[in-house]
CSV table of C-alpha atoms in Angstrom, one decimal:
chain,number,residue,atom,x,y,z
A,129,MET,CA,93.0,85.1,78.1
A,130,SER,CA,95.0,86.8,80.9
A,131,LEU,CA,98.2,88.7,80.1
A,132,PHE,CA,99.9,86.4,82.6
A,133,ASP,CA,99.3,83.5,80.3
A,134,HIS,CA,102.2,84.8,78.3
A,135,LYS,CA,105.8,84.1,79.2
A,136,ILE,CA,108.1,86.8,80.5
A,137,SER,CA,110.0,86.8,77.1
A,138,GLU,CA,106.7,87.3,75.3
A,139,LEU,CA,105.5,90.1,77.5
A,140,LYS,CA,108.9,91.9,77.2
A,141,GLU,CA,108.6,91.7,73.4
A,142,LEU,CA,105.1,93.3,73.6
A,143,LEU,CA,106.5,96.0,75.9
A,144,HIS,CA,109.4,96.7,73.6
A,145,LYS,CA,107.0,97.1,70.6
A,146,LYS,CA,104.8,99.3,72.8
A,147,GLU,CA,101.8,97.0,72.1
A,148,LEU,CA,101.5,96.7,75.9
A,149,SER,CA,102.5,99.0,78.8
A,150,VAL,CA,103.8,98.2,82.3
A,151,SER,CA,100.7,100.0,83.6
A,152,ASP,CA,98.6,97.5,81.8
A,153,LEU,CA,100.4,94.6,83.5
A,154,VAL,CA,100.1,96.3,86.9
A,155,ASP,CA,96.4,97.0,86.3
A,156,GLU,CA,95.9,93.4,85.3
A,157,SER,CA,97.5,92.2,88.6
A,158,TYR,CA,95.4,94.5,90.9
A,159,LYS,CA,92.2,93.8,88.9
A,160,ARG,CA,92.7,90.1,89.4
A,161,ILE,CA,93.6,90.5,93.1
A,162,HIS,CA,90.4,92.5,93.7
A,163,GLU,CA,88.4,89.8,91.8
A,164,VAL,CA,89.6,86.7,93.5
A,165,ASP,CA,91.7,87.4,96.6
A,166,GLY,CA,88.7,87.5,98.8
A,167,LYS,CA,88.4,83.8,98.1
A,168,VAL,CA,92.1,82.8,97.8
A,169,GLN,CA,93.5,85.1,100.5
A,170,ALA,CA,97.0,85.0,99.2
A,171,PHE,CA,98.0,88.7,99.9
A,172,LEU,CA,98.5,90.4,103.3
A,173,ALA,CA,99.6,93.8,102.1
A,174,LEU,CA,99.4,95.6,98.7
A,175,ASP,CA,101.7,98.4,97.5
A,176,GLU,CA,99.3,99.8,94.9
A,177,GLU,CA,100.2,103.5,95.0
A,178,LYS,CA,104.0,102.9,94.7
A,179,ALA,CA,103.5,100.1,92.1
A,180,ARG,CA,101.4,102.3,89.8
A,181,ALA,CA,103.8,105.2,90.1
A,182,TYR,CA,106.8,103.0,89.3
A,183,ALA,CA,104.9,101.5,86.3
A,184,LYS,CA,104.4,105.0,84.9
A,185,GLU,CA,108.1,105.7,85.4
A,186,LEU,CA,109.0,102.5,83.5
A,187,ASP,CA,106.6,103.2,80.7
A,188,GLU,CA,108.2,106.6,80.1
A,189,ALA,CA,111.6,104.9,79.9
A,190,VAL,CA,110.7,102.3,77.2
A,191,GLY,CA,111.4,104.6,74.3
A,192,GLU,CA,114.6,106.0,75.8
A,193,LYS,CA,116.3,102.7,76.7
A,194,ASP,CA,118.0,100.4,74.3
A,195,GLU,CA,117.9,97.5,76.7
A,196,LEU,CA,115.1,96.6,79.2
A,197,GLY,CA,115.9,95.1,82.6
A,198,LEU,CA,115.7,91.3,82.8
A,199,LEU,CA,112.3,91.4,84.5
A,200,PHE,CA,111.3,94.8,83.0
A,201,GLY,CA,107.8,95.8,84.1
A,202,MET,CA,106.9,92.3,85.5
A,203,PRO,CA,104.6,92.4,88.5
A,204,ILE,CA,105.8,90.2,91.4
A,205,GLY,CA,104.5,89.1,94.8
A,206,VAL,CA,107.0,88.8,97.7
A,207,LYS,CA,106.6,86.3,100.6
A,208,ASP,CA,106.0,88.2,103.9
A,209,ASN,CA,109.3,87.0,105.5
A,210,ILE,CA,111.4,89.0,103.0
A,211,VAL,CA,111.8,92.5,104.2
A,212,THR,CA,110.6,95.4,102.0
A,213,LYS,CA,111.4,99.0,102.8
A,214,ASP,CA,108.3,100.9,104.1
A,215,LEU,CA,106.1,98.0,103.2
A,216,ARG,CA,104.8,96.1,106.2
A,217,THR,CA,106.6,92.8,106.7
A,218,THR,CA,105.2,90.5,109.4
A,219,ALA,CA,106.3,86.9,108.7
A,220,SER,CA,102.6,86.4,109.2
A,221,SER,CA,103.1,86.8,113.0
A,222,LYS,CA,101.2,88.9,115.5
A,223,ILE,CA,104.6,89.7,117.1
A,224,LEU,CA,105.6,91.7,113.9
A,225,GLN,CA,102.1,93.0,113.1
A,226,ASN,CA,103.3,96.7,113.1
A,227,PHE,CA,106.8,96.2,111.6
A,228,ASP,CA,107.7,98.5,108.7
A,229,PRO,CA,111.3,97.7,107.6
A,230,ILE,CA,113.8,100.5,107.0
A,231,TYR,CA,115.7,98.6,104.3
A,232,ASP,CA,115.1,96.1,101.4
A,233,ALA,CA,116.3,92.5,101.3
A,234,THR,CA,119.1,91.9,98.8
A,235,VAL,CA,116.7,89.9,96.5
A,236,VAL,CA,114.2,92.9,96.6
A,237,ASN,CA,117.1,95.2,95.5
A,238,ARG,CA,118.0,92.8,92.7
A,239,LEU,CA,114.4,92.7,91.5
A,240,ARG,CA,114.4,96.5,91.4
A,241,GLU,CA,117.7,96.4,89.4
A,242,ALA,CA,115.9,94.0,87.0
A,243,GLU,CA,113.0,96.5,86.9
A,244,ALA,CA,110.3,94.3,88.3
A,245,VAL,CA,107.3,95.9,90.1
A,246,THR,CA,106.5,94.7,93.6
A,247,ILE,CA,102.7,94.3,93.9
A,248,GLY,CA,102.5,93.3,97.6
A,249,LYS,CA,103.3,90.8,100.4
A,250,LEU,CA,102.1,87.2,100.4
A,251,ASN,CA,100.6,85.2,103.3
A,252,MET,CA,102.6,82.3,104.8
A,253,ASP,CA,102.8,80.0,107.8
A,254,GLU,CA,104.0,82.1,110.7
A,255,PHE,CA,107.8,82.4,110.6
A,256,ALA,CA,107.7,79.9,107.7
A,257,MET,CA,106.8,77.1,110.2
A,258,GLY,CA,104.2,74.9,108.6
A,259,SER,CA,103.1,72.9,105.5
A,260,SER,CA,99.6,74.3,104.9
A,261,THR,CA,99.5,78.1,105.5
A,262,GLU,CA,97.0,77.4,108.2
A,263,ASN,CA,99.5,78.6,110.8
A,264,SER,CA,99.4,82.3,109.6
A,265,GLY,CA,98.7,84.7,112.4
A,266,PHE,CA,96.2,86.5,110.2
A,267,LYS,CA,94.2,84.2,107.9
A,268,PRO,CA,94.5,80.8,106.1
A,269,THR,CA,95.2,80.9,102.3
A,270,LYS,CA,93.1,78.6,100.1
A,271,ASN,CA,94.1,76.5,97.2
A,272,PRO,CA,92.8,78.0,93.9
A,273,TRP,CA,92.1,74.5,92.5
A,274,ASN,CA,89.7,73.7,95.4
A,275,LEU,CA,89.0,76.3,98.0
A,276,ASN,CA,88.3,73.6,100.6
A,277,THR,CA,92.0,72.4,100.4
A,278,VAL,CA,95.2,73.9,101.6
A,279,PRO,CA,97.7,75.5,99.2
A,280,GLY,CA,100.7,73.9,101.0
A,281,GLY,CA,103.2,75.9,103.0
A,282,SER,CA,105.0,77.7,104.2
A,283,SER,CA,105.0,79.7,100.9
A,284,GLY,CA,101.3,79.0,100.4
A,285,GLY,CA,100.4,82.6,99.5
A,286,SER,CA,103.3,82.7,97.0
A,287,ALA,CA,102.1,79.6,95.2
A,288,ALA,CA,98.4,80.4,95.4
A,289,SER,CA,98.9,83.9,94.0
A,290,VAL,CA,100.6,82.5,90.9
A,291,ALA,CA,98.2,79.7,90.4
A,292,ALA,CA,95.2,82.1,90.7
A,293,GLY,CA,96.7,84.5,88.1
A,294,GLU,CA,97.2,87.4,90.5
A,295,VAL,CA,100.9,87.7,89.6
A,296,PRO,CA,103.0,86.0,86.9
A,297,PHE,CA,105.6,85.0,89.5
A,298,SER,CA,106.5,85.3,93.2
A,299,LEU,CA,109.3,84.8,95.6
A,300,GLY,CA,109.1,82.2,98.4
A,301,SER,CA,111.5,80.7,100.9
A,302,ASP,CA,112.3,77.0,101.3
A,303,THR,CA,113.5,75.5,104.6
A,304,GLY,CA,112.3,72.0,104.3
A,305,GLY,CA,110.2,72.1,101.1
A,306,SER,CA,108.3,75.4,101.6
A,307,ILE,CA,108.6,76.4,97.9
A,308,ARG,CA,108.4,72.9,96.2
A,309,GLN,CA,105.5,71.5,98.3
A,310,PRO,CA,103.1,74.4,97.7
A,311,ALA,CA,104.2,74.6,94.1
A,312,SER,CA,103.1,70.9,93.8
A,313,PHE,CA,99.8,71.5,95.6
A,314,CYS,CA,99.0,74.5,93.4
A,315,GLY,CA,100.2,73.1,90.0
A,316,VAL,CA,102.9,75.7,89.4
A,317,VAL,CA,106.8,75.6,89.1
A,318,GLY,CA,108.9,76.1,92.3
A,319,LEU,CA,112.6,76.0,92.6
A,320,LYS,CA,114.8,75.8,95.8
A,321,PRO,CA,118.2,76.9,94.6
A,322,THR,CA,121.5,75.5,96.0
A,323,TYR,CA,122.2,76.8,99.5
A,324,GLY,CA,124.2,80.0,99.0
A,325,ARG,CA,123.1,80.6,95.4
A,326,VAL,CA,120.8,83.4,96.5
A,327,SER,CA,121.5,85.9,99.3
A,328,ARG,CA,119.5,85.5,102.5
A,329,TYR,CA,120.2,89.1,103.7
A,330,GLY,CA,116.8,90.5,104.6
A,331,LEU,CA,115.1,87.1,104.9
A,332,ILE,CA,113.6,86.8,108.4
A,333,ALA,CA,115.4,83.7,109.6
A,334,PHE,CA,113.7,80.4,110.6
A,335,ALA,CA,116.7,78.0,110.3
A,336,SER,CA,119.7,79.8,108.9
A,337,SER,CA,121.6,76.7,107.6
A,338,LEU,CA,118.5,75.5,105.7
A,339,ASP,CA,116.6,78.6,104.5
A,340,GLN,CA,116.9,79.6,100.8
A,341,ILE,CA,114.9,82.1,98.7
A,342,GLY,CA,113.6,80.9,95.3
A,343,PRO,CA,111.1,81.6,92.5
A,344,ILE,CA,107.6,80.3,92.0
A,345,THR,CA,106.3,80.7,88.4
A,346,ARG,CA,103.9,79.3,85.8
A,347,ASN,CA,106.6,77.7,83.6
A,348,VAL,CA,110.2,76.7,83.7
A,349,GLU,CA,111.5,79.4,81.4
A,350,ASP,CA,110.1,82.2,83.6
A,351,ASN,CA,111.6,80.4,86.7
A,352,ALA,CA,115.1,80.6,85.1
A,353,TYR,CA,114.5,84.3,84.3
A,354,VAL,CA,113.7,85.1,88.0
A,355,LEU,CA,116.6,83.0,89.4
A,356,GLN,CA,119.0,84.8,86.9
A,357,ALA,CA,117.9,88.1,88.4
A,358,ILE,CA,118.2,87.3,92.1
A,359,SER,CA,121.3,85.0,92.1
A,360,GLY,CA,124.9,85.9,93.1
A,361,VAL,CA,127.3,86.5,95.9
A,362,ASP,CA,126.4,89.3,98.4
A,363,GLN,CA,128.8,91.0,100.8
A,364,MET,CA,125.8,91.4,103.3
A,365,ASP,CA,125.4,87.6,103.6
A,366,ALA,CA,128.5,85.5,104.6
A,367,THR,CA,126.7,82.3,103.6
A,368,SER,CA,126.2,83.4,100.0
A,369,ALA,CA,128.6,81.6,97.7
A,370,ASN,CA,131.2,83.3,95.6
A,371,VAL,CA,130.5,81.2,92.5
A,372,ASP,CA,129.8,82.3,89.0
A,373,VAL,CA,126.1,82.7,88.0
A,374,PRO,CA,125.7,80.9,84.6
A,375,ASP,CA,123.1,81.8,82.0
A,376,PHE,CA,120.3,79.6,83.2
A,377,LEU,CA,118.2,80.3,80.1
A,378,SER,CA,120.9,78.7,77.8
A,379,SER,CA,120.2,75.4,79.6
A,380,LEU,CA,116.6,75.3,78.2
A,381,THR,CA,117.6,73.3,75.1
A,382,GLY,CA,115.0,70.5,75.3
A,383,ASP,CA,117.8,68.0,74.7
A,384,ILE,CA,118.3,65.4,77.5
A,385,LYS,CA,119.7,62.6,75.3
A,386,GLY,CA,122.1,60.4,77.3
A,387,LEU,CA,121.1,62.0,80.6
A,388,LYS,CA,121.2,59.6,83.6
A,389,ILE,CA,118.4,59.7,86.1
A,390,ALA,CA,118.4,58.2,89.6
A,391,VAL,CA,115.1,57.2,91.2
A,392,PRO,CA,115.4,56.5,95.0
A,393,LYS,CA,113.4,53.5,96.0
A,394,GLU,CA,112.7,55.4,99.3
A,395,TYR,CA,110.8,58.1,97.3
A,396,LEU,CA,108.4,55.6,95.9
A,397,GLY,CA,108.0,53.5,99.1
A,398,GLU,CA,105.7,53.3,102.1
A,399,GLY,CA,103.6,56.4,102.7
A,400,VAL,CA,103.7,57.7,99.1
A,401,GLY,CA,100.2,57.6,97.5
A,402,GLU,CA,99.5,55.5,94.5
A,403,GLU,CA,98.6,58.5,92.4
A,404,ALA,CA,101.9,60.2,93.2
A,405,LYS,CA,103.9,57.0,92.3
A,406,GLU,CA,101.9,56.5,89.1
A,407,SER,CA,102.5,60.1,88.0
A,408,VAL,CA,106.2,59.8,88.5
A,409,LEU,CA,106.4,56.5,86.6
A,410,GLN,CA,104.5,58.1,83.7
A,411,ALA,CA,106.9,61.1,83.9
A,412,LEU,CA,109.9,58.7,83.7
A,413,LYS,CA,108.4,57.2,80.5
A,414,VAL,CA,108.2,60.7,79.0
A,415,LEU,CA,111.9,61.4,80.0
A,416,GLU,CA,112.9,58.0,78.5
A,417,GLY,CA,111.2,58.9,75.3
A,418,LEU,CA,113.3,62.0,75.2
A,419,GLY,CA,116.5,59.9,75.3
A,420,ALA,CA,117.3,59.8,79.1
A,421,THR,CA,117.8,56.6,81.0
A,422,TRP,CA,116.9,55.9,84.6
A,423,GLU,CA,117.7,53.4,87.3
A,424,GLU,CA,116.5,52.7,90.9
A,425,VAL,CA,119.0,53.7,93.6
A,426,SER,CA,118.9,54.0,97.4
A,427,LEU,CA,119.3,57.0,99.7
A,428,PRO,CA,119.5,54.9,102.8
A,429,HIS,CA,119.6,57.6,105.4
A,430,SER,CA,116.6,59.5,104.1
A,431,LYS,CA,114.4,57.7,106.5
A,432,TYR,CA,116.1,59.7,109.3
A,433,ALA,CA,115.7,63.0,107.5
A,434,LEU,CA,112.4,64.0,109.1
A,435,ALA,CA,113.7,63.6,112.7
A,436,THR,CA,117.0,65.2,111.8
A,437,TYR,CA,115.3,68.2,110.1
A,438,TYR,CA,113.0,68.9,113.0
A,439,LEU,CA,115.7,68.8,115.6
A,440,LEU,CA,118.1,71.0,113.6
A,441,SER,CA,115.5,73.5,112.3
A,442,SER,CA,113.8,73.9,115.7
A,443,SER,CA,117.2,74.4,117.4
A,444,GLU,CA,118.1,77.1,115.0
A,445,ALA,CA,114.6,78.6,115.3
A,446,SER,CA,115.0,78.7,119.1
A,447,ALA,CA,118.1,80.8,118.7
A,448,ASN,CA,116.9,83.0,115.8
A,449,LEU,CA,113.5,83.9,117.4
A,450,ALA,CA,115.1,85.0,120.7
A,451,ARG,CA,115.4,88.5,119.2
A,452,PHE,CA,111.6,88.9,119.2
A,453,ASP,CA,111.1,90.1,122.8
A,454,GLY,CA,109.0,93.3,122.7
A,455,ILE,CA,112.0,95.5,123.4
A,456,ARG,CA,113.3,96.8,120.1
A,457,TYR,CA,110.4,96.4,117.6
A,458,GLY,CA,107.2,94.6,116.9
A,459,TYR,CA,104.4,93.7,119.3
A,460,ARG,CA,104.8,94.5,123.0
A,461,THR,CA,102.4,93.3,125.7
A,462,ASP,CA,100.4,95.7,127.8
A,463,ASN,CA,100.3,93.2,130.6
A,464,ALA,CA,103.7,93.3,132.4
A,465,ASP,CA,104.8,94.5,135.9
A,466,ASN,CA,108.5,93.8,135.3
A,467,LEU,CA,111.1,93.0,132.6
A,468,ILE,CA,110.7,89.2,132.9
A,469,ASP,CA,106.9,89.5,132.6
A,470,LEU,CA,107.4,91.7,129.5
A,471,TYR,CA,109.5,89.1,127.8
A,472,LYS,CA,107.3,86.2,128.8
A,473,ASN,CA,103.9,87.8,128.0
A,474,THR,CA,105.1,89.4,124.8
A,475,ARG,CA,106.3,86.1,123.4
A,476,SER,CA,103.3,84.0,124.7
A,477,GLU,CA,100.8,86.5,123.3
A,478,GLY,CA,102.8,87.3,120.1
A,479,PHE,CA,103.8,83.8,118.9
A,480,GLY,CA,101.3,81.2,117.6
A,481,ASP,CA,101.1,77.6,118.8
A,482,GLU,CA,103.3,76.0,116.1
A,483,VAL,CA,106.1,78.6,116.6
A,484,LYS,CA,106.0,78.0,120.4
A,485,ARG,CA,106.0,74.2,119.8
A,486,ARG,CA,109.2,74.5,117.7
A,487,ILE,CA,110.9,76.9,120.1
A,488,MET,CA,110.3,74.5,123.0
A,489,LEU,CA,111.6,71.5,121.0
A,490,GLY,CA,114.7,73.5,119.9
A,491,THR,CA,115.5,74.8,123.3
A,492,PHE,CA,115.2,71.3,124.7
A,493,ALA,CA,117.5,69.9,122.0
A,494,LEU,CA,120.1,72.5,122.7
A,495,SER,CA,119.9,72.3,126.5
A,496,SER,CA,122.7,71.0,128.8
A,497,GLY,CA,122.6,67.2,129.0
A,498,TYR,CA,120.6,66.8,125.8
A,499,TYR,CA,122.8,68.7,123.3
A,500,ASP,CA,125.0,65.6,122.4
A,501,ALA,CA,122.1,63.2,122.3
A,502,TYR,CA,119.9,65.3,120.0
A,503,TYR,CA,121.5,68.3,118.3
A,504,LYS,CA,125.0,66.9,117.8
A,505,LYS,CA,123.6,63.5,116.7
A,506,ALA,CA,121.3,65.2,114.2
A,507,GLN,CA,124.3,67.1,112.7
A,508,LYS,CA,126.1,63.8,112.2
A,509,VAL,CA,123.1,62.2,110.5
A,510,ARG,CA,122.8,65.3,108.3
A,511,THR,CA,126.4,64.6,107.1
A,512,LEU,CA,125.4,61.1,106.2
A,513,ILE,CA,122.3,62.3,104.3
A,514,LYS,CA,124.5,64.7,102.3
A,515,LYS,CA,127.0,61.9,101.6
A,516,ASP,CA,124.1,59.7,100.2
A,517,PHE,CA,123.4,62.5,97.6
A,518,GLU,CA,127.1,62.9,96.8
A,519,ASP,CA,127.4,59.1,96.2
A,520,VAL,CA,124.4,59.0,93.8
A,521,PHE,CA,125.6,62.1,91.9
A,522,GLU,CA,128.9,60.4,91.1
A,523,LYS,CA,127.1,58.2,88.7
A,524,TYR,CA,123.9,60.2,87.8
A,525,ASP,CA,123.0,63.7,86.6
A,526,VAL,CA,119.7,64.2,88.5
A,527,ILE,CA,117.5,62.5,91.0
A,528,VAL,CA,113.8,62.3,90.3
A,529,GLY,CA,110.8,61.4,92.5
A,530,PRO,CA,107.4,62.8,93.6
A,531,THR,CA,107.4,66.3,95.4
A,532,THR,CA,104.7,65.3,97.9
A,533,PRO,CA,103.2,61.9,98.9
A,534,THR,CA,99.7,63.0,98.1
A,535,PRO,CA,97.8,66.0,96.5
A,536,ALA,CA,96.6,68.8,98.7
A,537,PHE,CA,94.6,67.8,101.8
A,538,ASN,CA,91.5,69.6,103.2
A,539,ILE,CA,91.7,72.6,105.4
A,540,GLY,CA,91.6,71.6,109.0
A,541,GLU,CA,92.3,67.9,108.2
A,542,LYS,CA,95.8,67.7,109.8
A,543,THR,CA,95.9,70.7,112.2
A,544,SER,CA,95.2,68.5,115.3
A,545,ASP,CA,98.1,66.1,114.4
A,546,PRO,CA,101.4,67.9,114.0
A,547,LEU,CA,103.3,64.7,113.3
A,548,THR,CA,101.1,63.8,110.3
A,549,MET,CA,101.5,67.4,109.1
A,550,TYR,CA,105.3,67.2,109.5
A,551,ALA,CA,105.4,64.0,107.4
A,552,ASN,CA,104.0,66.0,104.4
A,553,ASP,CA,107.6,67.3,103.8
A,554,ILE,CA,109.2,63.9,103.9
A,555,LEU,CA,110.3,63.9,100.2
A,556,THR,CA,111.5,67.6,100.2
A,557,ILE,CA,113.4,67.8,103.5
A,558,PRO,CA,116.5,65.7,102.5
A,559,VAL,CA,117.3,68.3,99.7
A,560,ASN,CA,117.6,71.1,102.3
A,561,LEU,CA,119.7,69.0,104.6
A,562,ALA,CA,122.1,68.3,101.7
A,563,GLY,CA,122.0,71.9,100.4
A,564,VAL,CA,121.4,70.8,96.8
A,565,PRO,CA,118.9,72.4,94.3
A,566,GLY,CA,115.4,70.9,93.6
A,567,ILE,CA,112.5,71.9,91.5
A,568,SER,CA,108.8,70.9,91.4
A,569,VAL,CA,107.0,70.9,88.1
A,570,PRO,CA,103.4,69.8,87.4
A,571,CYS,CA,103.2,66.2,86.4
A,572,GLY,CA,99.5,65.1,86.7
A,573,PHE,CA,96.3,65.2,88.7
A,574,ALA,CA,94.6,63.2,91.4
A,575,ASN,CA,90.9,63.9,92.2
A,576,GLY,CA,91.2,67.2,90.2
A,577,LEU,CA,94.2,68.4,92.3
A,578,PRO,CA,97.7,68.8,90.9
A,579,LEU,CA,100.7,66.6,91.6
A,580,GLY,CA,104.3,67.6,91.3
A,581,LEU,CA,107.5,65.9,89.9
A,582,GLN,CA,110.6,66.8,91.9
A,583,ILE,CA,113.9,67.0,90.1
A,584,ILE,CA,117.0,67.3,92.2
A,585,GLY,CA,120.5,68.3,91.0
A,586,LYS,CA,124.1,68.6,92.1
A,587,HIS,CA,125.4,71.6,94.1
A,588,PHE,CA,125.2,74.7,91.9
A,589,ASP,CA,123.9,72.7,88.9
A,590,GLU,CA,120.5,74.4,88.6
A,591,GLY,CA,121.2,74.5,84.8
A,592,THR,CA,120.8,70.7,84.5
A,593,VAL,CA,117.8,70.7,86.8
A,594,TYR,CA,116.2,73.4,84.5
A,595,ARG,CA,117.2,71.4,81.4
A,596,VAL,CA,115.3,68.3,82.6
A,597,ALA,CA,112.3,70.2,83.9
A,598,HIS,CA,112.0,72.2,80.7
A,599,ALA,CA,112.3,69.2,78.4
A,600,PHE,CA,109.6,67.4,80.5
A,601,GLU,CA,107.4,70.5,80.4
A,602,GLN,CA,107.7,70.9,76.6
A,603,ALA,CA,106.7,67.2,76.2
A,604,THR,CA,103.6,67.4,78.4
A,605,ASP,CA,100.5,69.7,78.9
A,606,HIS,CA,100.2,69.5,82.7
A,607,HIS,CA,101.5,73.1,83.1
A,608,LYS,CA,98.8,74.5,80.8
A,609,ALA,CA,96.0,73.5,83.1
A,610,LYS,CA,94.6,76.4,85.2
A,611,PRO,CA,92.1,76.4,88.1
A,612,GLU,CA,88.7,77.9,87.5
A,613,LEU,CA,87.9,80.3,90.3
């Protein structure tokens, strides 16, 4: 049995009693990484020397402190688009291959305040653009359940590292499903918080109005612990919301009697696999047995979500990625006779195909003569999608459906067809456009690969999302299954 099979609360208890040391936990993490990461390829950079030194520091503090930090001594992996001081941060792109940040992201500071130990940086799709972690500029990550399949993306390294038992939890970022979709594929728990709940300061931007950092864990209780530690307003991020951070752990009562669940017919319609539909219907029976009720509803504009998302996110990416030009930091071409050549060659050599594709699409959508027809129209449709959610939430507490249409697909299966790859996020994208919170929890298997149940809540109501997810988890055994590597 791995130490990471214990919950955070159990590990903290063992640390308090001195039956376990932080150094033991850090040793366990690096030992597992050295055993299996050659196969899984979740990590891009390790911070072993600093992590071990910090573990010793925390061990010495155990007897002297009355109260341990919320995540005291817990090893954590951080997605490679979240900047970490003096620890290489590349967003899995060649254009940032030599970038060592001079400051920490707010979430990294908050993890340090909670006394967590950073183990290393996790692989991802380049600049978070992708659904399979095959778009990394360095290497593809594999799904621990089947090394021939993808772990999902863009937070594929974050989900795979938790599923493989390399770290008990990790941070990912979610722009259109990039936490929930890999969590579903890898059989772990992944939450996208409400937009503004967690500071984006120090997150390398893909699409600023959609990106949100969130936790990936083995169980719902641990997820609530991590969100508790990283939430809250931040003066360094004007989009972080000045709202109170409730005690998320107090929501985990197991009681959902009288709770009203909406199930959008669009989420069980065309394009969603039979196994995914069946697993959701079985999950609804479990929730009914716990005293909740459910009804079918409609989110009529969700059919436009995919097109809306790719126009808006690519437009924002086009603007955000303009800063990577070879002048200030990162990769610079050796092949340039003048300034224009320097810009062009640096960007054409430094960016991968998927990033170039989205920059081109976004630049086109924002260009004169097309702005109104594409970008402005997409913003209007986004408002309609958000209104659909608001209408449903007037009568229901949560929305439930599958996280992904199918289980994980094979590596290389969809790389030649970007549109099919994009459709993989069709069930998660509307949540980002509306800015509401959503979680994926394991709810079954198809062909030996995990399937995820998506639970969506009202703005800043992560508590209810956790309450439903935890009640479902306690009533089932799906989360107890682990891959054999």
